[in-house]
mmCIF file of C-alpha atoms in Angstrom:
data_model
loop_
_atom_site.group_PDB
_atom_site.id
_atom_site.type_symbol
_atom_site.label_atom_id
_atom_site.label_comp_id
_atom_site.label_asym_id
_atom_site.label_seq_id
_atom_site.Cartn_x
_atom_site.Cartn_y
_atom_site.Cartn_z
ATOM 1 C CA UNK A 1 136.743 188.966 168.775
ATOM 2 C CA UNK A 2 138.155 189.383 172.211
ATOM 3 C CA UNK A 3 140.066 187.774 174.963
ATOM 4 C CA UNK A 4 143.770 188.544 174.825
ATOM 5 C CA UNK A 5 145.512 191.793 175.509
ATOM 6 C CA UNK A 6 147.432 194.216 173.336
ATOM 7 C CA UNK A 7 145.510 195.832 170.452
ATOM 8 C CA UNK A 8 147.460 197.178 167.484
ATOM 9 C CA UNK A 9 150.458 199.066 168.885
ATOM 10 C CA UNK A 10 149.706 202.095 166.652
ATOM 11 C CA UNK A 11 146.509 202.722 168.627
ATOM 12 C CA UNK A 12 147.661 201.668 172.095
ATOM 13 C CA UNK A 13 149.423 204.804 173.277
ATOM 14 C CA UNK A 14 146.935 207.130 171.598
ATOM 15 C CA UNK A 15 143.986 205.418 173.301
ATOM 16 C CA UNK A 16 145.702 205.420 176.680
ATOM 17 C CA UNK A 17 146.633 209.102 176.313
ATOM 18 C CA UNK A 18 143.074 210.004 175.321
ATOM 19 C CA UNK A 19 141.688 208.128 178.319
ATOM 20 C CA UNK A 20 144.201 209.742 180.665
ATOM 21 C CA UNK A 21 143.346 213.254 179.422
ATOM 22 C CA UNK A 22 139.649 212.692 180.171
ATOM 23 C CA UNK A 23 140.350 210.763 183.385
ATOM 24 C CA UNK A 24 138.832 207.556 182.024
ATOM 25 C CA UNK A 25 139.932 204.282 183.577
ATOM 26 C CA UNK A 26 140.527 201.619 180.929
ATOM 27 C CA UNK A 27 140.984 197.875 181.682
ATOM 28 C CA UNK A 28 144.774 197.606 181.279
ATOM 29 C CA UNK A 29 147.281 195.125 182.646
ATOM 30 C CA UNK A 30 149.301 195.669 185.806
ATOM 31 C CA UNK A 31 151.770 197.932 183.983
ATOM 32 C CA UNK A 32 148.970 200.047 182.464
ATOM 33 C CA UNK A 33 150.478 199.458 179.029
ATOM 34 C CA UNK A 34 148.215 196.807 177.417
ATOM 35 C CA UNK A 35 144.516 196.849 176.524
ATOM 36 C CA UNK A 36 142.207 193.909 175.771
ATOM 37 C CA UNK A 37 142.143 192.983 172.098
ATOM 38 C CA UNK A 38 138.487 194.057 171.861
ATOM 39 C CA UNK A 39 139.792 197.635 171.956
ATOM 40 C CA UNK A 40 141.112 197.119 168.428
ATOM 41 C CA UNK A 41 137.580 198.172 167.452
ATOM 42 C CA UNK A 42 138.269 201.720 168.696
ATOM 43 C CA UNK A 43 139.841 203.739 165.869
ATOM 44 C CA UNK A 44 141.452 207.156 166.269
ATOM 45 C CA UNK A 45 141.776 209.614 163.389
ATOM 46 C CA UNK A 46 145.491 210.071 164.101
ATOM 47 C CA UNK A 47 146.038 206.378 163.322
ATOM 48 C CA UNK A 48 143.108 205.605 161.010
ATOM 49 C CA UNK A 49 141.804 208.410 158.735
ATOM 50 C CA UNK A 50 138.099 208.498 157.915
ATOM 51 C CA UNK A 51 138.518 206.876 154.490
ATOM 52 C CA UNK A 52 140.431 203.986 156.027
ATOM 53 C CA UNK A 53 137.873 203.639 158.820
ATOM 54 C CA UNK A 54 135.017 203.473 156.296
ATOM 55 C CA UNK A 55 136.886 200.945 154.172
ATOM 56 C CA UNK A 56 137.670 198.819 157.232
ATOM 57 C CA UNK A 57 134.029 198.927 158.354
ATOM 58 C CA UNK A 58 132.855 197.908 154.897
ATOM 59 C CA UNK A 59 135.396 195.077 154.628
ATOM 60 C CA UNK A 60 134.474 193.708 158.055
ATOM 61 C CA UNK A 61 130.704 194.232 157.597
ATOM 62 C CA UNK A 62 130.305 196.641 160.532
ATOM 63 C CA UNK A 63 128.556 199.942 161.041
ATOM 64 C CA UNK A 64 130.747 202.883 162.052
ATOM 65 C CA UNK A 65 130.032 204.970 165.166
ATOM 66 C CA UNK A 66 131.634 208.370 164.536
ATOM 67 C CA UNK A 67 132.428 210.820 167.331
ATOM 68 C CA UNK A 68 133.644 214.244 166.191
ATOM 69 C CA UNK A 69 134.339 217.195 168.449
ATOM 70 C CA UNK A 70 135.795 220.578 167.542
ATOM 71 C CA UNK A 71 138.095 221.732 170.308
ATOM 72 C CA UNK A 72 141.460 223.286 170.792
ATOM 73 C CA UNK A 73 144.304 220.934 171.474
ATOM 74 C CA UNK A 74 145.105 220.674 175.178
ATOM 75 C CA UNK A 75 141.607 221.713 176.312
ATOM 76 C CA UNK A 76 138.923 219.426 177.671
ATOM 77 C CA UNK A 77 135.180 219.666 177.108
ATOM 78 C CA UNK A 78 132.771 218.214 179.639
ATOM 79 C CA UNK A 79 130.672 216.789 176.793
ATOM 80 C CA UNK A 80 133.755 214.992 175.421
ATOM 81 C CA UNK A 81 134.520 213.419 178.783
ATOM 82 C CA UNK A 82 130.920 212.228 179.132
ATOM 83 C CA UNK A 83 130.671 210.761 175.635
ATOM 84 C CA UNK A 84 134.149 209.210 175.579
ATOM 85 C CA UNK A 85 133.649 207.618 179.008
ATOM 86 C CA UNK A 86 130.654 205.784 177.566
ATOM 87 C CA UNK A 87 132.260 204.946 174.200
ATOM 88 C CA UNK A 88 135.432 203.550 175.784
ATOM 89 C CA UNK A 89 133.710 201.645 178.576
ATOM 90 C CA UNK A 90 134.200 197.850 178.644
ATOM 91 C CA UNK A 91 130.428 197.367 178.359
ATOM 92 C CA UNK A 92 130.144 199.358 175.115
ATOM 93 C CA UNK A 93 133.339 197.820 173.690
ATOM 94 C CA UNK A 94 131.897 194.372 174.389
ATOM 95 C CA UNK A 95 128.646 195.349 172.670
ATOM 96 C CA UNK A 96 130.273 196.666 169.479
ATOM 97 C CA UNK A 97 132.152 193.360 169.119
ATOM 98 C CA UNK A 98 129.012 191.226 169.288
ATOM 99 C CA UNK A 99 127.710 189.564 166.161
ATOM 100 C CA UNK A 100 124.873 191.756 164.837
ATOM 101 C CA UNK A 101 122.859 188.873 163.353
ATOM 102 C CA UNK A 102 123.316 186.534 166.296
ATOM 103 C CA UNK A 103 123.023 182.812 165.546
ATOM 104 C CA UNK A 104 122.017 183.535 161.949
ATOM 105 C CA UNK A 105 125.510 184.913 161.298
ATOM 106 C CA UNK A 106 128.018 182.406 159.936
ATOM 107 C CA UNK A 107 131.212 184.367 160.563
ATOM 108 C CA UNK A 108 132.419 186.138 163.692
ATOM 109 C CA UNK A 109 132.453 189.810 162.695
ATOM 110 C CA UNK A 110 131.291 192.413 165.236
ATOM 111 C CA UNK A 111 128.569 195.045 165.007
ATOM 112 C CA UNK A 112 130.452 198.359 165.085
ATOM 113 C CA UNK A 113 133.728 200.144 164.857
ATOM 114 C CA UNK A 114 134.110 203.395 166.786
ATOM 115 C CA UNK A 115 135.988 206.221 165.080
ATOM 116 C CA UNK A 116 137.016 209.262 167.148
ATOM 117 C CA UNK A 117 138.142 212.659 165.842
ATOM 118 C CA UNK A 118 138.223 215.255 168.601
ATOM 119 C CA UNK A 119 141.051 217.659 167.853
ATOM 120 C CA UNK A 120 143.435 216.125 170.378
ATOM 121 C CA UNK A 121 145.068 214.238 167.516
ATOM 122 C CA UNK A 122 146.083 217.461 165.780
ATOM 123 C CA UNK A 123 143.231 217.481 163.285
ATOM 124 C CA UNK A 124 142.643 221.004 162.005
ATOM 125 C CA UNK A 125 139.186 222.557 161.943
ATOM 126 C CA UNK A 126 139.225 222.288 158.158
ATOM 127 C CA UNK A 127 139.787 218.519 158.353
ATOM 128 C CA UNK A 128 136.944 218.167 160.834
ATOM 129 C CA UNK A 129 134.629 220.185 158.566
ATOM 130 C CA UNK A 130 135.570 217.969 155.601
ATOM 131 C CA UNK A 131 134.840 214.817 157.606
ATOM 132 C CA UNK A 132 131.457 216.204 158.700
ATOM 133 C CA UNK A 133 130.637 217.129 155.124
ATOM 134 C CA UNK A 134 131.502 213.673 153.845
ATOM 135 C CA UNK A 135 129.430 212.007 156.556
ATOM 136 C CA UNK A 136 126.598 214.502 155.939
ATOM 137 C CA UNK A 137 126.180 215.193 159.648
ATOM 138 C CA UNK A 138 125.176 218.497 161.186
ATOM 139 C CA UNK A 139 126.364 220.038 164.433
ATOM 140 C CA UNK A 140 123.642 220.075 167.105
ATOM 141 C CA UNK A 141 121.725 223.263 167.892
ATOM 142 C CA UNK A 142 122.870 225.417 170.797
ATOM 143 C CA UNK A 143 121.568 224.476 174.226
ATOM 144 C CA UNK A 144 120.619 228.155 174.783
ATOM 145 C CA UNK A 145 117.248 229.024 176.404
ATOM 146 C CA UNK A 146 116.718 231.859 173.937
ATOM 147 C CA UNK A 147 113.859 231.742 171.464
ATOM 148 C CA UNK A 148 114.049 229.203 168.700
ATOM 149 C CA UNK A 149 114.613 231.969 166.177
ATOM 150 C CA UNK A 150 117.888 232.820 167.841
ATOM 151 C CA UNK A 151 119.282 229.280 167.880
ATOM 152 C CA UNK A 152 122.541 228.822 166.075
ATOM 153 C CA UNK A 153 124.914 225.979 165.271
ATOM 154 C CA UNK A 154 127.821 225.368 167.593
ATOM 155 C CA UNK A 155 131.094 223.477 167.246
ATOM 156 C CA UNK A 156 130.439 219.887 168.411
ATOM 157 C CA UNK A 157 130.112 217.264 169.546
ATOM 158 C CA UNK A 158 128.843 214.929 166.810
ATOM 159 C CA UNK A 159 127.774 211.340 167.516
ATOM 160 C CA UNK A 160 126.505 209.444 164.499
ATOM 161 C CA UNK A 161 126.120 205.916 163.159
ATOM 162 C CA UNK A 162 127.218 205.393 159.567
ATOM 163 C CA UNK A 163 126.382 202.596 157.143
ATOM 164 C CA UNK A 164 129.455 202.013 154.888
ATOM 165 C CA UNK A 165 127.600 201.148 151.690
ATOM 166 C CA UNK A 166 129.256 199.605 148.650
ATOM 167 C CA UNK A 167 128.544 201.652 145.541
ATOM 168 C CA UNK A 168 129.883 201.965 142.004
ATOM 169 C CA UNK A 169 131.458 205.180 140.764
ATOM 170 C CA UNK A 170 131.202 206.645 137.265
ATOM 171 C CA UNK A 171 134.183 204.618 136.066
ATOM 172 C CA UNK A 172 132.567 201.359 137.165
ATOM 173 C CA UNK A 173 134.829 200.828 140.187
ATOM 174 C CA UNK A 174 133.554 199.804 143.606
ATOM 175 C CA UNK A 175 133.798 202.399 146.360
ATOM 176 C CA UNK A 176 132.571 202.897 149.931
ATOM 177 C CA UNK A 177 129.942 205.592 150.384
ATOM 178 C CA UNK A 178 128.976 206.657 153.941
ATOM 179 C CA UNK A 179 125.233 206.810 154.612
ATOM 180 C CA UNK A 180 123.980 208.443 157.777
ATOM 181 C CA UNK A 181 121.637 206.134 159.727
ATOM 182 C CA UNK A 182 121.300 208.091 162.958
ATOM 183 C CA UNK A 183 122.703 211.145 164.737
ATOM 184 C CA UNK A 184 122.451 211.637 168.487
ATOM 185 C CA UNK A 185 121.290 215.068 169.680
ATOM 186 C CA UNK A 186 124.157 215.150 172.267
ATOM 187 C CA UNK A 187 122.224 217.405 174.685
ATOM 188 C CA UNK A 188 123.658 215.841 176.654
ATOM 189 C CA UNK A 189 125.685 213.037 175.032
ATOM 190 C CA UNK A 190 124.937 209.509 176.296
ATOM 191 C CA UNK A 191 125.832 209.903 179.963
ATOM 192 C CA UNK A 192 126.405 206.225 180.768
ATOM 193 C CA UNK A 193 127.379 202.998 179.030
ATOM 194 C CA UNK A 194 123.772 201.810 179.367
ATOM 195 C CA UNK A 195 122.394 204.822 177.494
ATOM 196 C CA UNK A 196 125.026 204.425 174.762
ATOM 197 C CA UNK A 197 124.303 200.699 174.475
ATOM 198 C CA UNK A 198 120.544 201.239 174.259
ATOM 199 C CA UNK A 199 120.994 203.776 171.476
ATOM 200 C CA UNK A 200 123.423 201.570 169.525
ATOM 201 C CA UNK A 201 121.192 198.502 170.009
ATOM 202 C CA UNK A 202 118.134 200.379 168.813
ATOM 203 C CA UNK A 203 119.899 201.416 165.606
ATOM 204 C CA UNK A 204 121.234 197.884 165.096
ATOM 205 C CA UNK A 205 117.762 196.343 165.348
ATOM 206 C CA UNK A 206 116.210 199.026 163.189
ATOM 207 C CA UNK A 207 118.738 198.459 160.406
ATOM 208 C CA UNK A 208 119.204 194.705 160.639
ATOM 209 C CA UNK A 209 118.668 194.409 156.865
ATOM 210 C CA UNK A 210 121.620 196.708 156.230
ATOM 211 C CA UNK A 211 123.751 194.488 158.463
ATOM 212 C CA UNK A 212 122.595 191.444 156.506
ATOM 213 C CA UNK A 213 123.485 193.214 153.232
ATOM 214 C CA UNK A 214 126.945 194.057 154.548
ATOM 215 C CA UNK A 215 127.450 190.401 155.449
ATOM 216 C CA UNK A 216 126.258 189.334 152.002
ATOM 217 C CA UNK A 217 128.466 191.886 150.236
ATOM 218 C CA UNK A 218 131.422 190.792 152.353
ATOM 219 C CA UNK A 219 130.997 187.176 151.283
ATOM 220 C CA UNK A 220 130.586 188.242 147.658
ATOM 221 C CA UNK A 221 133.779 190.312 147.877
ATOM 222 C CA UNK A 222 135.644 187.366 149.354
ATOM 223 C CA UNK A 223 134.435 185.165 146.500
ATOM 224 C CA UNK A 224 135.348 187.890 144.012
ATOM 225 C CA UNK A 225 138.850 188.174 145.474
ATOM 226 C CA UNK A 226 139.258 184.412 145.296
ATOM 227 C CA UNK A 227 138.051 184.366 141.707
ATOM 228 C CA UNK A 228 140.260 187.340 140.864
ATOM 229 C CA UNK A 229 143.283 185.669 142.419
ATOM 230 C CA UNK A 230 142.432 182.478 140.576
ATOM 231 C CA UNK A 231 142.037 184.443 137.343
ATOM 232 C CA UNK A 232 145.353 186.224 137.891
ATOM 233 C CA UNK A 233 147.070 182.919 138.592
ATOM 234 C CA UNK A 234 145.439 181.401 135.532
ATOM 235 C CA UNK A 235 146.526 184.380 133.421
ATOM 236 C CA UNK A 236 150.043 184.056 134.807
ATOM 237 C CA UNK A 237 150.109 180.357 133.931
ATOM 238 C CA UNK A 238 148.632 181.044 130.487
ATOM 239 C CA UNK A 239 151.254 183.729 129.867
ATOM 240 C CA UNK A 240 154.062 181.423 130.982
ATOM 241 C CA UNK A 241 152.675 178.626 128.809
ATOM 242 C CA UNK A 242 152.315 180.967 125.821
ATOM 243 C CA UNK A 243 155.890 182.197 126.281
ATOM 244 C CA UNK A 244 157.115 178.622 126.591
ATOM 245 C CA UNK A 245 155.194 177.556 123.500
ATOM 246 C CA UNK A 246 156.536 180.598 121.640
ATOM 247 C CA UNK A 247 160.092 179.659 122.605
ATOM 248 C CA UNK A 248 159.485 176.049 121.592
ATOM 249 C CA UNK A 249 157.942 177.150 118.304
ATOM 250 C CA UNK A 250 160.869 179.481 117.630
ATOM 251 C CA UNK A 251 163.345 176.734 118.479
ATOM 252 C CA UNK A 252 161.423 174.339 116.223
ATOM 253 C CA UNK A 253 161.465 176.849 113.367
ATOM 254 C CA UNK A 254 165.194 177.420 113.819
ATOM 255 C CA UNK A 255 165.822 173.668 113.934
ATOM 256 C CA UNK A 256 163.670 173.127 110.833
ATOM 257 C CA UNK A 257 165.472 175.896 108.984
ATOM 258 C CA UNK A 258 168.816 174.489 110.059
ATOM 259 C CA UNK A 259 167.783 171.026 108.893
ATOM 260 C CA UNK A 260 166.463 172.425 105.610
ATOM 261 C CA UNK A 261 169.796 174.106 104.886
ATOM 262 C CA UNK A 262 171.657 170.955 105.883
ATOM 263 C CA UNK A 263 169.563 168.788 103.560
ATOM 264 C CA UNK A 264 169.976 171.346 100.801
ATOM 265 C CA UNK A 265 173.751 171.191 101.165
ATOM 266 C CA UNK A 266 173.560 167.394 101.418
ATOM 267 C CA UNK A 267 171.597 167.163 98.195
ATOM 268 C CA UNK A 268 174.101 169.431 96.485
ATOM 269 C CA UNK A 269 176.959 167.274 97.784
ATOM 270 C CA UNK A 270 175.298 164.083 96.542
ATOM 271 C CA UNK A 271 174.964 165.599 93.092
ATOM 272 C CA UNK A 272 178.684 166.439 93.132
ATOM 273 C CA UNK A 273 179.568 162.955 94.424
ATOM 274 C CA UNK A 274 177.434 161.357 91.718
ATOM 275 C CA UNK A 275 179.188 163.395 89.022
ATOM 276 C CA UNK A 276 182.609 162.526 90.494
ATOM 277 C CA UNK A 277 181.891 158.800 90.588
ATOM 278 C CA UNK A 278 184.286 157.026 88.138
ATOM 279 C CA UNK A 279 182.878 154.988 85.291
ATOM 280 C CA UNK A 280 182.236 151.372 86.148
ATOM 281 C CA UNK A 281 185.043 149.188 84.697
ATOM 282 C CA UNK A 282 184.370 146.164 82.497
ATOM 283 C CA UNK A 283 183.812 142.859 84.229
ATOM 284 C CA UNK A 284 186.859 140.571 84.230
ATOM 285 C CA UNK A 285 189.328 143.433 83.788
ATOM 286 C CA UNK A 286 192.542 143.185 85.768
ATOM 287 C CA UNK A 287 192.335 144.563 89.303
ATOM 288 C CA UNK A 288 188.560 144.917 89.168
ATOM 289 C CA UNK A 289 186.479 143.730 92.121
ATOM 290 C CA UNK A 290 182.721 143.614 92.622
ATOM 291 C CA UNK A 291 181.201 145.059 95.772
ATOM 292 C CA UNK A 292 177.753 143.732 96.690
ATOM 293 C CA UNK A 293 175.787 145.730 99.259
ATOM 294 C CA UNK A 294 173.211 144.334 101.682
ATOM 295 C CA UNK A 295 170.877 146.895 103.345
ATOM 296 C CA UNK A 296 168.884 146.522 106.519
ATOM 297 C CA UNK A 297 165.542 146.613 104.693
ATOM 298 C CA UNK A 298 166.596 143.635 102.570
ATOM 299 C CA UNK A 299 167.414 145.588 99.406
ATOM 300 C CA UNK A 300 170.676 144.999 97.496
ATOM 301 C CA UNK A 301 172.982 146.684 95.045
ATOM 302 C CA UNK A 302 176.371 146.008 93.477
ATOM 303 C CA UNK A 303 179.045 147.744 91.388
ATOM 304 C CA UNK A 304 182.528 147.114 90.055
ATOM 305 C CA UNK A 305 185.563 149.170 91.092
ATOM 306 C CA UNK A 306 189.292 149.198 90.357
ATOM 307 C CA UNK A 307 190.672 147.953 93.691
ATOM 308 C CA UNK A 308 193.988 149.831 93.615
ATOM 309 C CA UNK A 309 192.454 153.136 92.518
ATOM 310 C CA UNK A 310 189.351 153.214 94.706
ATOM 311 C CA UNK A 311 189.393 154.133 98.412
ATOM 312 C CA UNK A 312 186.908 153.033 101.027
ATOM 313 C CA UNK A 313 185.804 156.693 101.264
ATOM 314 C CA UNK A 314 184.841 156.576 97.565
ATOM 315 C CA UNK A 315 182.886 153.417 98.250
ATOM 316 C CA UNK A 316 180.943 155.267 100.961
ATOM 317 C CA UNK A 317 180.475 158.226 98.590
ATOM 318 C CA UNK A 318 178.786 155.830 96.167
ATOM 319 C CA UNK A 319 176.374 154.601 98.875
ATOM 320 C CA UNK A 320 175.620 158.197 99.913
ATOM 321 C CA UNK A 321 175.034 159.494 96.368
ATOM 322 C CA UNK A 322 172.909 156.609 95.071
ATOM 323 C CA UNK A 323 171.053 155.419 98.187
ATOM 324 C CA UNK A 324 170.587 158.635 100.176
ATOM 325 C CA UNK A 325 172.410 157.443 103.277
ATOM 326 C CA UNK A 326 174.833 159.983 104.759
ATOM 327 C CA UNK A 327 178.334 158.594 104.534
ATOM 328 C CA UNK A 328 179.206 159.919 108.006
ATOM 329 C CA UNK A 329 176.328 157.986 109.567
ATOM 330 C CA UNK A 330 176.902 154.491 108.144
ATOM 331 C CA UNK A 331 179.461 151.746 108.352
ATOM 332 C CA UNK A 332 180.330 148.928 105.979
ATOM 333 C CA UNK A 333 181.180 145.535 107.383
ATOM 334 C CA UNK A 334 182.018 142.169 105.932
ATOM 335 C CA UNK A 335 179.316 139.525 106.323
ATOM 336 C CA UNK A 336 181.233 137.735 109.089
ATOM 337 C CA UNK A 337 181.894 141.059 110.822
ATOM 338 C CA UNK A 338 185.658 140.670 110.771
ATOM 339 C CA UNK A 339 186.173 144.006 109.034
ATOM 340 C CA UNK A 340 184.328 147.317 109.339
ATOM 341 C CA UNK A 341 184.827 150.556 107.459
ATOM 342 C CA UNK A 342 183.696 154.120 108.215
ATOM 343 C CA UNK A 343 184.130 157.405 106.438
ATOM 344 C CA UNK A 344 187.250 159.336 107.480
ATOM 345 C CA UNK A 345 187.651 163.047 106.825
ATOM 346 C CA UNK A 346 190.732 163.976 104.814
ATOM 347 C CA UNK A 347 192.205 166.037 107.684
ATOM 348 C CA UNK A 348 191.619 163.291 110.261
ATOM 349 C CA UNK A 349 195.059 162.273 111.624
ATOM 350 C CA UNK A 350 193.696 159.156 113.319
ATOM 351 C CA UNK A 351 195.249 156.329 111.323
ATOM 352 C CA UNK A 352 193.154 153.174 111.366
ATOM 353 C CA UNK A 353 193.985 150.025 109.462
ATOM 354 C CA UNK A 354 190.419 149.616 108.324
ATOM 355 C CA UNK A 355 189.575 153.255 107.646
ATOM 356 C CA UNK A 356 188.146 155.142 104.729
ATOM 357 C CA UNK A 357 191.601 156.351 103.691
ATOM 358 C CA UNK A 358 192.783 152.929 102.489
ATOM 359 C CA UNK A 359 192.140 151.513 99.027
ATOM 360 C CA UNK A 360 189.967 148.476 98.468
ATOM 361 C CA UNK A 361 193.099 146.510 97.628
ATOM 362 C CA UNK A 362 194.837 147.606 100.854
ATOM 363 C CA UNK A 363 191.720 146.696 102.772
ATOM 364 C CA UNK A 364 192.149 143.141 101.549
ATOM 365 C CA UNK A 365 188.794 142.838 99.804
ATOM 366 C CA UNK A 366 188.382 139.933 97.393
ATOM 367 C CA UNK A 367 187.173 140.010 93.781
ATOM 368 C CA UNK A 368 183.621 139.424 94.963
ATOM 369 C CA UNK A 369 182.933 140.978 98.364
ATOM 370 C CA UNK A 370 179.594 141.390 100.109
ATOM 371 C CA UNK A 371 179.315 144.247 102.590
ATOM 372 C CA UNK A 372 176.527 144.950 105.056
ATOM 373 C CA UNK A 373 175.399 148.595 105.265
ATOM 374 C CA UNK A 374 174.480 149.641 108.820
ATOM 375 C CA UNK A 375 173.448 152.985 110.280
ATOM 376 C CA UNK A 376 175.739 154.150 113.093
ATOM 377 C CA UNK A 377 174.086 154.886 116.454
ATOM 378 C CA UNK A 378 174.998 158.490 117.089
ATOM 379 C CA UNK A 379 177.389 159.002 119.991
ATOM 380 C CA UNK A 380 175.677 162.325 120.709
ATOM 381 C CA UNK A 381 172.664 160.437 122.062
ATOM 382 C CA UNK A 382 174.867 158.504 124.441
ATOM 383 C CA UNK A 383 176.496 161.736 125.508
ATOM 384 C CA UNK A 384 173.104 163.274 126.252
ATOM 385 C CA UNK A 385 172.123 160.236 128.319
ATOM 386 C CA UNK A 386 175.391 160.448 130.236
ATOM 387 C CA UNK A 387 174.798 164.171 130.823
ATOM 388 C CA UNK A 388 171.288 163.443 132.113
ATOM 389 C CA UNK A 389 172.731 160.844 134.463
ATOM 390 C CA UNK A 390 175.320 163.364 135.685
ATOM 391 C CA UNK A 391 172.603 165.990 136.211
ATOM 392 C CA UNK A 392 170.500 163.514 138.195
ATOM 393 C CA UNK A 393 173.572 162.580 140.211
ATOM 394 C CA UNK A 394 174.323 166.246 140.935
ATOM 395 C CA UNK A 395 170.753 166.914 142.031
ATOM 396 C CA UNK A 396 170.863 163.843 144.293
ATOM 397 C CA UNK A 397 174.102 165.023 145.873
ATOM 398 C CA UNK A 398 172.538 168.386 146.585
#
């Protein structure tokens, strides 16, 4: 909490201007433009409103020293110059940045922030009154020598130490509530850094438990933020997973419905193919050949056909209708593998010698021919593998 120069730029010029107005020498660099970083602990109302100052004090587990003075802009009060000279002195700034709990403190937070509202920043009297009301401070009594019955309140200055307590509002939300710990009489204000330091030290020691509670609450808030962030991330992941699962489920349902309709149409087609299958001719009749099928699971079947009147497509229709194997997904081959036959759509212009468009006679099949029935490995799978290889290649090139 110290060392280097240049506090937040939003406060730099305002602090330097305030010091110049009250003829206070601050420890700047050779160009008189940079302040030690410890001066980040000095907050001005023009840059940091009271609510923000209280929130900052609560978040950083510090008490808040508030200095409020009602005065017209452009004027200078002797009491302001005295108090501000002490508040802005290097000795006091060093003190407010010390760890309040000493060696017992695990982190490196300081003891105080100083918040100044003295009218030079353009704050209206109404704003000052509202700040005083929120802090529950009272202006000091007049320094008049008249009888006590004639004393009356005057406008400033106010020097108070505030405990930024964490409380819960009616809606259950956490909020920062200022609690007045001490108010200096300011007759006169602390006239030297030593007096200011003694007063601030006395309050710190007197309220060491409040400091410890601030430290505890700060750690709890950090843990809460971490848990909240973890919960949000978990919720985000759960939402993404749920959306992904919903998409997958929808895609599965669509695929199942598509497959159901396809199988329904396939079953209807098999019924039609079965009805269209010609009657089996008598054995020994002229031009009749016997086709014996051999399936991969070892099962067999055979049937007679008129060779000149039956096409290879009709042979595949028979396999499809009676054995539940889609004609488009199988091939018939002779036992020695010299000839293979596949189903060919009627509008397919690709003329193959051993295609489904030829008759059994044209295919050169003998009177007793054994054919092996084999499922065709779908080319789509190969295409998908090739596409995956291309995608991997593209990603490698990138």
